[in-house]
Tab-separated table of C-alpha atoms and ligand atoms in Angstrom:
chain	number	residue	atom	x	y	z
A	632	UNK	CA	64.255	113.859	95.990
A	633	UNK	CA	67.606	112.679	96.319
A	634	UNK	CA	70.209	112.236	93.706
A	635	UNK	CA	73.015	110.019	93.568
A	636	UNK	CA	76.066	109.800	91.438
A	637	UNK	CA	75.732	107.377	88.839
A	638	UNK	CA	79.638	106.843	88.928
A	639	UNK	CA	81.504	104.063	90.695
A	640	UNK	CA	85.013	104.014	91.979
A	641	UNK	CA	86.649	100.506	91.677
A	642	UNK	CA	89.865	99.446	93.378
A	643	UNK	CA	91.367	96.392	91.337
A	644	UNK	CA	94.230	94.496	92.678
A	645	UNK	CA	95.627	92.073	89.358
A	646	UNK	CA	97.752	89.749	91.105
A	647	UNK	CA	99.789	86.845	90.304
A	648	UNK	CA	97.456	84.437	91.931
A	649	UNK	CA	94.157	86.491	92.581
A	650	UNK	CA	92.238	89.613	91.136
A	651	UNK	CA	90.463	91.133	93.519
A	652	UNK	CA	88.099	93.775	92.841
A	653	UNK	CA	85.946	95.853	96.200
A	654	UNK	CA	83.494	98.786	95.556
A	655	UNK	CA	81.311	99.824	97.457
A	656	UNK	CA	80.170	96.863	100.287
A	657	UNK	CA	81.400	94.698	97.145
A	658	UNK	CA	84.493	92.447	97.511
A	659	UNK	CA	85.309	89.633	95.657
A	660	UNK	CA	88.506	87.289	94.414
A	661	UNK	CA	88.732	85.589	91.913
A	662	UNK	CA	92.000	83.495	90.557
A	663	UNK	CA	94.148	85.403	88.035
A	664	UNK	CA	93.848	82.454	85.434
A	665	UNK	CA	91.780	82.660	82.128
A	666	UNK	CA	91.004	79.134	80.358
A	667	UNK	CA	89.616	77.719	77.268
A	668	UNK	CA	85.866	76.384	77.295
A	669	UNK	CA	85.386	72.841	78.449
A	670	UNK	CA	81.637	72.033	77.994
A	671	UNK	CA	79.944	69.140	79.994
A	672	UNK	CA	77.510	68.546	82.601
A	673	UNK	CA	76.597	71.400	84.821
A	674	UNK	CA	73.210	70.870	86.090
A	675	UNK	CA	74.483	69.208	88.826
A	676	UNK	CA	76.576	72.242	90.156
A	677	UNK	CA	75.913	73.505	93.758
A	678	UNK	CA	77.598	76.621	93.649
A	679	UNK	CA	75.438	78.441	91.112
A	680	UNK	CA	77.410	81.905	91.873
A	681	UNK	CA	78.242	83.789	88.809
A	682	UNK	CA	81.584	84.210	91.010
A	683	UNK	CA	82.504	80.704	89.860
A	684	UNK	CA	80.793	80.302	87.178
A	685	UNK	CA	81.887	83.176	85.126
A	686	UNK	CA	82.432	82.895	80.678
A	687	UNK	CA	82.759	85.772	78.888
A	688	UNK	CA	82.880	86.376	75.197
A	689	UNK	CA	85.862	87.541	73.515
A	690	UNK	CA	86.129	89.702	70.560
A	691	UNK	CA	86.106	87.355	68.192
A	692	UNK	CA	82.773	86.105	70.054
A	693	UNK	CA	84.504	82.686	71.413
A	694	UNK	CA	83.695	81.991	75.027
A	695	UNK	CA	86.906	82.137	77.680
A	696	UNK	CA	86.562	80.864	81.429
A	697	UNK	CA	87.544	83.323	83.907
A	698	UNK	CA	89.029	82.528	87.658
A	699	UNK	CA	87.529	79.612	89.741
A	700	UNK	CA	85.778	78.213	86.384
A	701	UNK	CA	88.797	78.303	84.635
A	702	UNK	CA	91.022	76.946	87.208
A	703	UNK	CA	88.951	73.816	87.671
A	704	UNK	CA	87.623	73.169	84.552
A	705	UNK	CA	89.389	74.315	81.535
A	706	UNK	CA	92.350	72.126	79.536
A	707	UNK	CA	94.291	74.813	78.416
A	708	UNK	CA	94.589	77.574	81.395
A	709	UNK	CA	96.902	81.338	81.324
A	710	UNK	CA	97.957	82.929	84.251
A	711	UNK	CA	97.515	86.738	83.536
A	712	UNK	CA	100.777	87.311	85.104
A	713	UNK	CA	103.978	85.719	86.785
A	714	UNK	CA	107.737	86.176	87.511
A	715	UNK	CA	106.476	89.674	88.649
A	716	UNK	CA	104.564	91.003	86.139
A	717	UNK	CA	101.302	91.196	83.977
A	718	UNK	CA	101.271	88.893	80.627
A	719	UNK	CA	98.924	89.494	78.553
A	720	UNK	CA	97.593	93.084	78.280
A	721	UNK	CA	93.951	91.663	76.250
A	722	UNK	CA	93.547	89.154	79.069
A	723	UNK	CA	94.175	90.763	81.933
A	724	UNK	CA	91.167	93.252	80.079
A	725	UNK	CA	89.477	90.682	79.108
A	726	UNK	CA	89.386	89.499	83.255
A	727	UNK	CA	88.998	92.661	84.313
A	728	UNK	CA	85.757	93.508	82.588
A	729	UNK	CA	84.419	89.969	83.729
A	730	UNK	CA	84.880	90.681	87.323
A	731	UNK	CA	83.281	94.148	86.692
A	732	UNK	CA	79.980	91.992	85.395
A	733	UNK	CA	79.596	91.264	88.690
A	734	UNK	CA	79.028	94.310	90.084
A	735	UNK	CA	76.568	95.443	87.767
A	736	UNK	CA	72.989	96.523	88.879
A	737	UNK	CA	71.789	97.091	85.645
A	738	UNK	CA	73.248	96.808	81.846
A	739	UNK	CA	74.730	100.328	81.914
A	740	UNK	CA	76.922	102.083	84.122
A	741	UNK	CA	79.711	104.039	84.778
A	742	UNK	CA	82.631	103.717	86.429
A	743	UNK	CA	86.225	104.961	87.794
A	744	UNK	CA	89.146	102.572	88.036
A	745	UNK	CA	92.495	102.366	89.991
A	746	UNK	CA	93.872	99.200	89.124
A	747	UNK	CA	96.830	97.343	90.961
A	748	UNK	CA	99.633	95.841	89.020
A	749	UNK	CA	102.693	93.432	89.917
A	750	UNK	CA	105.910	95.782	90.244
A	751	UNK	CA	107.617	94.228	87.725
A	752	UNK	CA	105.064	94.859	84.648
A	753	UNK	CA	106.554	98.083	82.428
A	754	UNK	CA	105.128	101.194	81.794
A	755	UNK	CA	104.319	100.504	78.322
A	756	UNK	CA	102.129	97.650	79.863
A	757	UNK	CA	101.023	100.110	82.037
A	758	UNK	CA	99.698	102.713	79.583
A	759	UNK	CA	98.444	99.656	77.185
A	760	UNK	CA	96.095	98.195	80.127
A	761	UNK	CA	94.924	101.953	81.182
A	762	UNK	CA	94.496	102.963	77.428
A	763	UNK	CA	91.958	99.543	77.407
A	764	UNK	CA	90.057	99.518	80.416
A	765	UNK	CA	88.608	103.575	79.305
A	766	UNK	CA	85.823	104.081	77.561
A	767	UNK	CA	82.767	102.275	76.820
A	768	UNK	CA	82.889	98.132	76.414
A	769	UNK	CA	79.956	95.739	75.651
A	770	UNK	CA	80.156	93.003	78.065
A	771	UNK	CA	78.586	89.477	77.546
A	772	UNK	CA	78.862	86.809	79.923
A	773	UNK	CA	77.281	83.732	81.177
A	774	UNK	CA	76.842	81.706	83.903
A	775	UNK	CA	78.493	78.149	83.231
A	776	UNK	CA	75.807	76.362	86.276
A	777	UNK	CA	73.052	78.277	85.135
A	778	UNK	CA	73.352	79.181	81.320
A	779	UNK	CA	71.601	82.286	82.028
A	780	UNK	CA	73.231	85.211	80.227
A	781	UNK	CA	73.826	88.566	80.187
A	782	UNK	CA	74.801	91.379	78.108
A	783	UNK	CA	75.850	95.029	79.060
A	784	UNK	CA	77.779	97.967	78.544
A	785	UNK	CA	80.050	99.738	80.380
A	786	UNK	CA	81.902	103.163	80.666
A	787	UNK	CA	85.146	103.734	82.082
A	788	UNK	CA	85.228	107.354	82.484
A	789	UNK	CA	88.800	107.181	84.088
A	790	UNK	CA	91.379	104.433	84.486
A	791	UNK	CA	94.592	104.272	86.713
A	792	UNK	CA	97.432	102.019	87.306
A	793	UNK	CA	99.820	101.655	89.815
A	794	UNK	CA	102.007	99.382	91.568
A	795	UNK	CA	99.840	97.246	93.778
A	796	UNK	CA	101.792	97.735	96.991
A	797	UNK	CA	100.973	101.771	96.588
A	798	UNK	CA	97.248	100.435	97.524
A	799	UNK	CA	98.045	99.685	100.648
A	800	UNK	CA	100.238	102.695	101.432
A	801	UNK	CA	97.414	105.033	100.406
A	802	UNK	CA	95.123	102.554	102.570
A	803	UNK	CA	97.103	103.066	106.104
A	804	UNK	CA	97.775	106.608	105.473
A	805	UNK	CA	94.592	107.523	105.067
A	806	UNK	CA	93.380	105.107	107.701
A	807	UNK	CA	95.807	106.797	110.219
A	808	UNK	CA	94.878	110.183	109.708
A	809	UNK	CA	97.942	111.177	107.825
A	810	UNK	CA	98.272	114.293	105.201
A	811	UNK	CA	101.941	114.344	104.583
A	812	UNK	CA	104.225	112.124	102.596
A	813	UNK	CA	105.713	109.413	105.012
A	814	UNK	CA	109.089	107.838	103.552
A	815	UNK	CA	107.947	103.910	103.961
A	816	UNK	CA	108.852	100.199	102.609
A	817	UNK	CA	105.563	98.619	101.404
A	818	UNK	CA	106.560	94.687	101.602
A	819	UNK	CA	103.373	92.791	99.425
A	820	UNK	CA	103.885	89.196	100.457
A	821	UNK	CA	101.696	87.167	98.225
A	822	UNK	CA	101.228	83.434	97.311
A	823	UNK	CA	103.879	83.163	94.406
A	824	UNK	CA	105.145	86.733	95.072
A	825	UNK	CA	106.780	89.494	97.498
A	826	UNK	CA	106.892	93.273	95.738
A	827	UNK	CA	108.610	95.306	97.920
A	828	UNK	CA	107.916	99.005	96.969
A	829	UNK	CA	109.763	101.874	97.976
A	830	UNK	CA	108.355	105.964	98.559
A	831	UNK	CA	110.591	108.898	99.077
A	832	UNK	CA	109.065	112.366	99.308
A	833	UNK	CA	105.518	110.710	98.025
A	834	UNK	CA	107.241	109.325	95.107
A	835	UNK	CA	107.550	105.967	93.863
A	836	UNK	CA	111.013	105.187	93.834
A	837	UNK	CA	111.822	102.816	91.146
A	838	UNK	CA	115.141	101.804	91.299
A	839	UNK	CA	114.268	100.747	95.421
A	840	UNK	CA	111.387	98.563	94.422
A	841	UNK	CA	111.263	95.398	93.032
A	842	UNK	CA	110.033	91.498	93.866
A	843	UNK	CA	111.316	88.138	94.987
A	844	UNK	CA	110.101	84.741	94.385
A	845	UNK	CA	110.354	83.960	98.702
A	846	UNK	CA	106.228	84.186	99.146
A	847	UNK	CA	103.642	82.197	101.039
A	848	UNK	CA	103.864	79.212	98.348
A	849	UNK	CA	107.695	78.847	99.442
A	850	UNK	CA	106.817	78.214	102.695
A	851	UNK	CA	104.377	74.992	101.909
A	852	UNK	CA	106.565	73.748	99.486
A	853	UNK	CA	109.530	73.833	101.843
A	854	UNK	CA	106.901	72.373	104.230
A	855	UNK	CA	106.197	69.424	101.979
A	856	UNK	CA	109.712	68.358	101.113
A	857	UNK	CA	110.742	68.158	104.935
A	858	UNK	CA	107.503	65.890	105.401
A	859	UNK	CA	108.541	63.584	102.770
A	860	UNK	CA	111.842	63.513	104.240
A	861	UNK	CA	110.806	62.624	107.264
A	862	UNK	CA	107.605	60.492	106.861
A	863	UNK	CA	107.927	59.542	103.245
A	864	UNK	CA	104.484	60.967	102.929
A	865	UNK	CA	103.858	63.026	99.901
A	866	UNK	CA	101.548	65.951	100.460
A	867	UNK	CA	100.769	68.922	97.923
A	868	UNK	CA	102.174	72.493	98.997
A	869	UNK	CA	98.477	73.567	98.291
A	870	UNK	CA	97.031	71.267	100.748
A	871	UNK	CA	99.277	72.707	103.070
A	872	UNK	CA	97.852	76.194	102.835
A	873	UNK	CA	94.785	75.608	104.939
A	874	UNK	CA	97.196	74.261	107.693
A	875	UNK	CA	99.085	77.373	107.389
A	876	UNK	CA	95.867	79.699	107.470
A	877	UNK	CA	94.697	78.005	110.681
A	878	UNK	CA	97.982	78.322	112.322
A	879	UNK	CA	98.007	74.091	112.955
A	880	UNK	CA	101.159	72.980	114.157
A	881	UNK	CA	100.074	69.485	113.186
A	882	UNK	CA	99.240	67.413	110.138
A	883	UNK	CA	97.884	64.030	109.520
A	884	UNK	CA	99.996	61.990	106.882
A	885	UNK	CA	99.322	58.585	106.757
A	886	UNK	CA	97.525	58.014	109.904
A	887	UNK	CA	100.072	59.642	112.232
A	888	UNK	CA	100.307	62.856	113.629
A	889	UNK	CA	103.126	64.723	112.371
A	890	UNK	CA	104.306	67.746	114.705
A	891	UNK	CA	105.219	70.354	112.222
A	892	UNK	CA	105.519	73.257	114.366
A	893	UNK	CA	109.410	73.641	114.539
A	894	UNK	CA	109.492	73.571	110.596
A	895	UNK	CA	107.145	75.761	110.252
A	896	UNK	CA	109.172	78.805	112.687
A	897	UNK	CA	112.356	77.812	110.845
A	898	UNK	CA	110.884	78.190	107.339
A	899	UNK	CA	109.075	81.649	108.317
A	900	UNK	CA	112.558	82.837	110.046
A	901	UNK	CA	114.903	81.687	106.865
A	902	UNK	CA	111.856	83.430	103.836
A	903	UNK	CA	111.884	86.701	106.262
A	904	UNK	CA	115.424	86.973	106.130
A	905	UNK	CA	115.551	86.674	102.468
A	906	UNK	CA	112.727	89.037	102.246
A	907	UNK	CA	114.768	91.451	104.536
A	908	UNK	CA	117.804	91.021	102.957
A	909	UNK	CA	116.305	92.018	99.651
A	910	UNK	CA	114.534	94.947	101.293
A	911	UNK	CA	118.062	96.216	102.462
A	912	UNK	CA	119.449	95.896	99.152
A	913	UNK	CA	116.783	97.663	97.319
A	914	UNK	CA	116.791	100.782	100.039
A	915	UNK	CA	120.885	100.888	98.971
A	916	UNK	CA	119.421	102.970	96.117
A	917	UNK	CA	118.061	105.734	98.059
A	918	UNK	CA	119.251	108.779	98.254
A	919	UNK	CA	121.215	109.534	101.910
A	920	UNK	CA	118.220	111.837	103.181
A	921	UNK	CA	115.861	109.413	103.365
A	922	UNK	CA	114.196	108.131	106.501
A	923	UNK	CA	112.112	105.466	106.722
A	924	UNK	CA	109.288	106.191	109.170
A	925	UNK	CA	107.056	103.170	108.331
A	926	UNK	CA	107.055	99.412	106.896
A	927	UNK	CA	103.849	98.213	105.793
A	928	UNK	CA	103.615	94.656	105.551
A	929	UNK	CA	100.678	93.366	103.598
A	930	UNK	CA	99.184	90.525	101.472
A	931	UNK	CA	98.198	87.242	102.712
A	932	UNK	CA	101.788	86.284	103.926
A	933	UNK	CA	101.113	89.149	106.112
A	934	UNK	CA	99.020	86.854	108.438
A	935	UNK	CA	102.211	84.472	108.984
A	936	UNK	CA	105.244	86.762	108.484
A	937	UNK	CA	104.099	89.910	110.456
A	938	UNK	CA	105.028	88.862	113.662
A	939	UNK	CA	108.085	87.665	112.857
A	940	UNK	CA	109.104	90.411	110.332
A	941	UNK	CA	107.864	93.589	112.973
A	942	UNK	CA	110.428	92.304	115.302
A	943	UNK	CA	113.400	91.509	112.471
A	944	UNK	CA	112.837	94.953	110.409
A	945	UNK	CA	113.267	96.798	113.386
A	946	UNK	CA	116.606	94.772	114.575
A	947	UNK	CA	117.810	95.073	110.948
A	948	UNK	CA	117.838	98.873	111.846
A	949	UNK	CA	115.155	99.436	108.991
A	950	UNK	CA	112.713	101.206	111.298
A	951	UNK	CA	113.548	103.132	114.490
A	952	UNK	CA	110.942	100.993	116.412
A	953	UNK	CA	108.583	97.772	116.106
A	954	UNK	CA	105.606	100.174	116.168
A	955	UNK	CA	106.925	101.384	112.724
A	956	UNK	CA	106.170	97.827	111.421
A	957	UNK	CA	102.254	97.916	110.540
A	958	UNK	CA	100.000	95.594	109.300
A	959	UNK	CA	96.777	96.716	107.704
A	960	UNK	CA	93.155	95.145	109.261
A	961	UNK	CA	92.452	93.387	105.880
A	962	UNK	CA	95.721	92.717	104.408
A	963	UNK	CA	94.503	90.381	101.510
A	964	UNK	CA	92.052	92.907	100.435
A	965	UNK	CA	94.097	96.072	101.766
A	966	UNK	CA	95.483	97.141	97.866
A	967	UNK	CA	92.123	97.127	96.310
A	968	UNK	CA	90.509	98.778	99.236
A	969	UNK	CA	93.381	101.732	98.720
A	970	UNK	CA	92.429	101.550	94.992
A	971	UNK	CA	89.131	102.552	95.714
A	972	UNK	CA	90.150	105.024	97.905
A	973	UNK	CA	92.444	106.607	94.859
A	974	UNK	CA	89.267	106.039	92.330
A	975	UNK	CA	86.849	107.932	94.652
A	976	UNK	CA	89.423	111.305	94.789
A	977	UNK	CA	89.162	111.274	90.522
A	978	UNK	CA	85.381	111.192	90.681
A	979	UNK	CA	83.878	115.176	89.825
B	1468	LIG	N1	94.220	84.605	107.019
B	1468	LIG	C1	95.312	84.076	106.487
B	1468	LIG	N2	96.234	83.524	107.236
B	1468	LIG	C2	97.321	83.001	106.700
B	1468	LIG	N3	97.611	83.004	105.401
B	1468	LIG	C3	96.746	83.536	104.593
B	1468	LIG	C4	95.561	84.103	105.089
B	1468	LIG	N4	94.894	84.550	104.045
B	1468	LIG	C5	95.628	84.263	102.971
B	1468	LIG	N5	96.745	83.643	103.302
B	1468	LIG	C6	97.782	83.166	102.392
B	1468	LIG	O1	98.227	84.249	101.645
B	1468	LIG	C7	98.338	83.923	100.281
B	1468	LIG	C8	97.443	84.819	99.457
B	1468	LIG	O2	97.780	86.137	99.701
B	1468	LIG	P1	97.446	87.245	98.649
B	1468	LIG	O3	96.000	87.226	98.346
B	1468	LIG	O4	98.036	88.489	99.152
B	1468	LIG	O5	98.262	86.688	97.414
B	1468	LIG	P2	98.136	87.146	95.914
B	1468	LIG	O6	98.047	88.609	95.863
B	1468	LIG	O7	97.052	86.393	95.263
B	1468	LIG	O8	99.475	86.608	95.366
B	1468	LIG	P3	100.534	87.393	94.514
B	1468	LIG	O9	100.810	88.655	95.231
B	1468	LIG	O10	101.661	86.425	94.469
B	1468	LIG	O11	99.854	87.629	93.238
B	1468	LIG	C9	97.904	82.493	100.122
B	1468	LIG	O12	99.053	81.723	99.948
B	1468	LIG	C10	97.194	82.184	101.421
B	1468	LIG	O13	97.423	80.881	101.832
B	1469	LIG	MG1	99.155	90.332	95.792
């Protein structure tokens, strides 16, 4: 008969704009907000996925709206973190264990979690959310569509947190075969946020890392003000994202075709150099010795910067060649798939 561990390793990735959580062949995002309840009619839903329909009870037994839920229904919303770091350590827990709800086969188990935080949050922060997330919680949450409910209990036998970028570095490494301790720039280009993170000799070197505001959202909203300018049209930054995902070169405002392609290159040239700039700074505070062998350029921005940053870190003299510039396959999902990685190395 075979046996199987009972334990699960979970890589968490507790980002400004989206958790994301894989284990396993699970993978899931969710938006980093939490909200307060907002009753009404729900029958009518389509999407009945506890994904987006997610409540969970507090500890004072009131109900709180987690990600998608939260962000479309609730009046009064939190972000669990900006400016760089994590906000609130009881709802980033509180978000944490509802994402875990989804992963659960039956109304006990056990897990292992390496959790992801912006660079910015402290180490007191730190050791709070790690201290939280182990040991045993009850979880109840319910299914806003639905109603259904459900209640379980969960063990964190071991929790970790680290820098989110360090995800990713762990991720390639291991992905590439290597043992040893490669002297890289981890460059995390989010939607709100860039963390650039910075190991020497396998450390984390702190006073090299750090984050900038130039992300993917300053690239739609720069977007957006030139095609007001020029059309008088007013369209959102966040309706520009799908544009940007698709790699159109061309919007509709108002009935005409607008050509945006020239916009877009200059906006993606002017954000990299800011984001290279920065990088350059931070590395100031290395010691001599160092040698940076590899730039990892991940997050979502990585899809639309990548090109253009491979070619500029290596003519800023940061890497030796372009081939030193890598992108990871997934790079949205490329943190919490190192997470797991790290989780599954603490599990007996
Ligand atoms: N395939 C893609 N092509 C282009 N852009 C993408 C793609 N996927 C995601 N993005 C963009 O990347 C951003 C999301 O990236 P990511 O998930 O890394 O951000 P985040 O981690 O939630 O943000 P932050 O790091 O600021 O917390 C969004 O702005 C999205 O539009
Ligand atoms: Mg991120």
């Amino acid at each position: 008969m075979p046996i199987e561990p009972m334990t699960k390793a979970v890589g968490l990735d507790l980002g400004t704009s989206t958790i994301k959580l894989v284990s396993g062949n699970h993978s899931y995002r969710i938006p980093s907000v939490i909200g307060s309840p907002n009753p009404g009619w729900s029958g009518m839903v389509q999407d009945k996925s506890w994904l987006n329909n997610l409540i969970i009870e507090d500890a004072n037994g009131n109900d709180v709206y987690i990600g998608e839920l939260a962000r479309l229904q609730s009046e009064i919303r939190k972000s669990l973190a900006s400016e760089g770091k994590m906000k609130s350590i009881d709802n980033s827990i509180l978000a944490l264990k509802a994402i875990l709800s989804l992963i659960m086969k039956s109304n006990y188990e056990q897990f292992v979690v390496a959790t992801g935080v912006p660079i910015a949050t402290g180490v007191e922060e730190s050791k709070e959310l790690i201290r939280g997330l182990k040991g045993t919680h009850e979880i109840k949450v319910k299914n806003d569509a639905t109603g259904e409910t459900k209640q379980m209990k969960i063990l964190v036998e071991q929790s970790l947190v680290m820098p989110e970028p360090y995800g990713t570095y762990y991720n390639i490494l291991k992905t590439l075969g290597v043992t040893t301790a490669v002297d890289s720039v981890i460059v995390d280009i989010g939607h709100g946020t860039t963390d650039i993170l910075c190991m020497y000799n396998g450390r984390i070197m702190r006073a090299a890392s750090g984050s900038l505001e130039e992300a993917t959202d300053s690239l739609t909203s720069a977007l957006s003000r030139a095609i007001q300018e020029k059309s008088g049209k007013i369209i959102r930054p966040f309706d520009l994202m799908k544009t940007i995902e698709q790699g159109k070169r061309t919007i509709l405002a108002g009935g005409k075709v607008l050509d945006i392609g020239s916009a877009v290159d200059q906006s993606i040239e002017t954000i990299s150099e800011v984001i290279i700039d920065e990088t350059n700074r931070l590395l100031n505070n290395l010691p001599p010795d160092a040698w940076i062998e590899k730039v990892m350029v991940t997050g979502g921005g990585a899809y639309i910067f990548g090109k253009y940053l491979k070619q500029a870190f290596f003519e800023a003299d940061i890497v030796k060649s372009p081939e030193g510039v890598i992108v990871p396959e997934d790079a949205v999902m490329s943190n919490a798939i190192g997470f797991e990685m790290i989780a599954k190395t603490k599990m007996k």
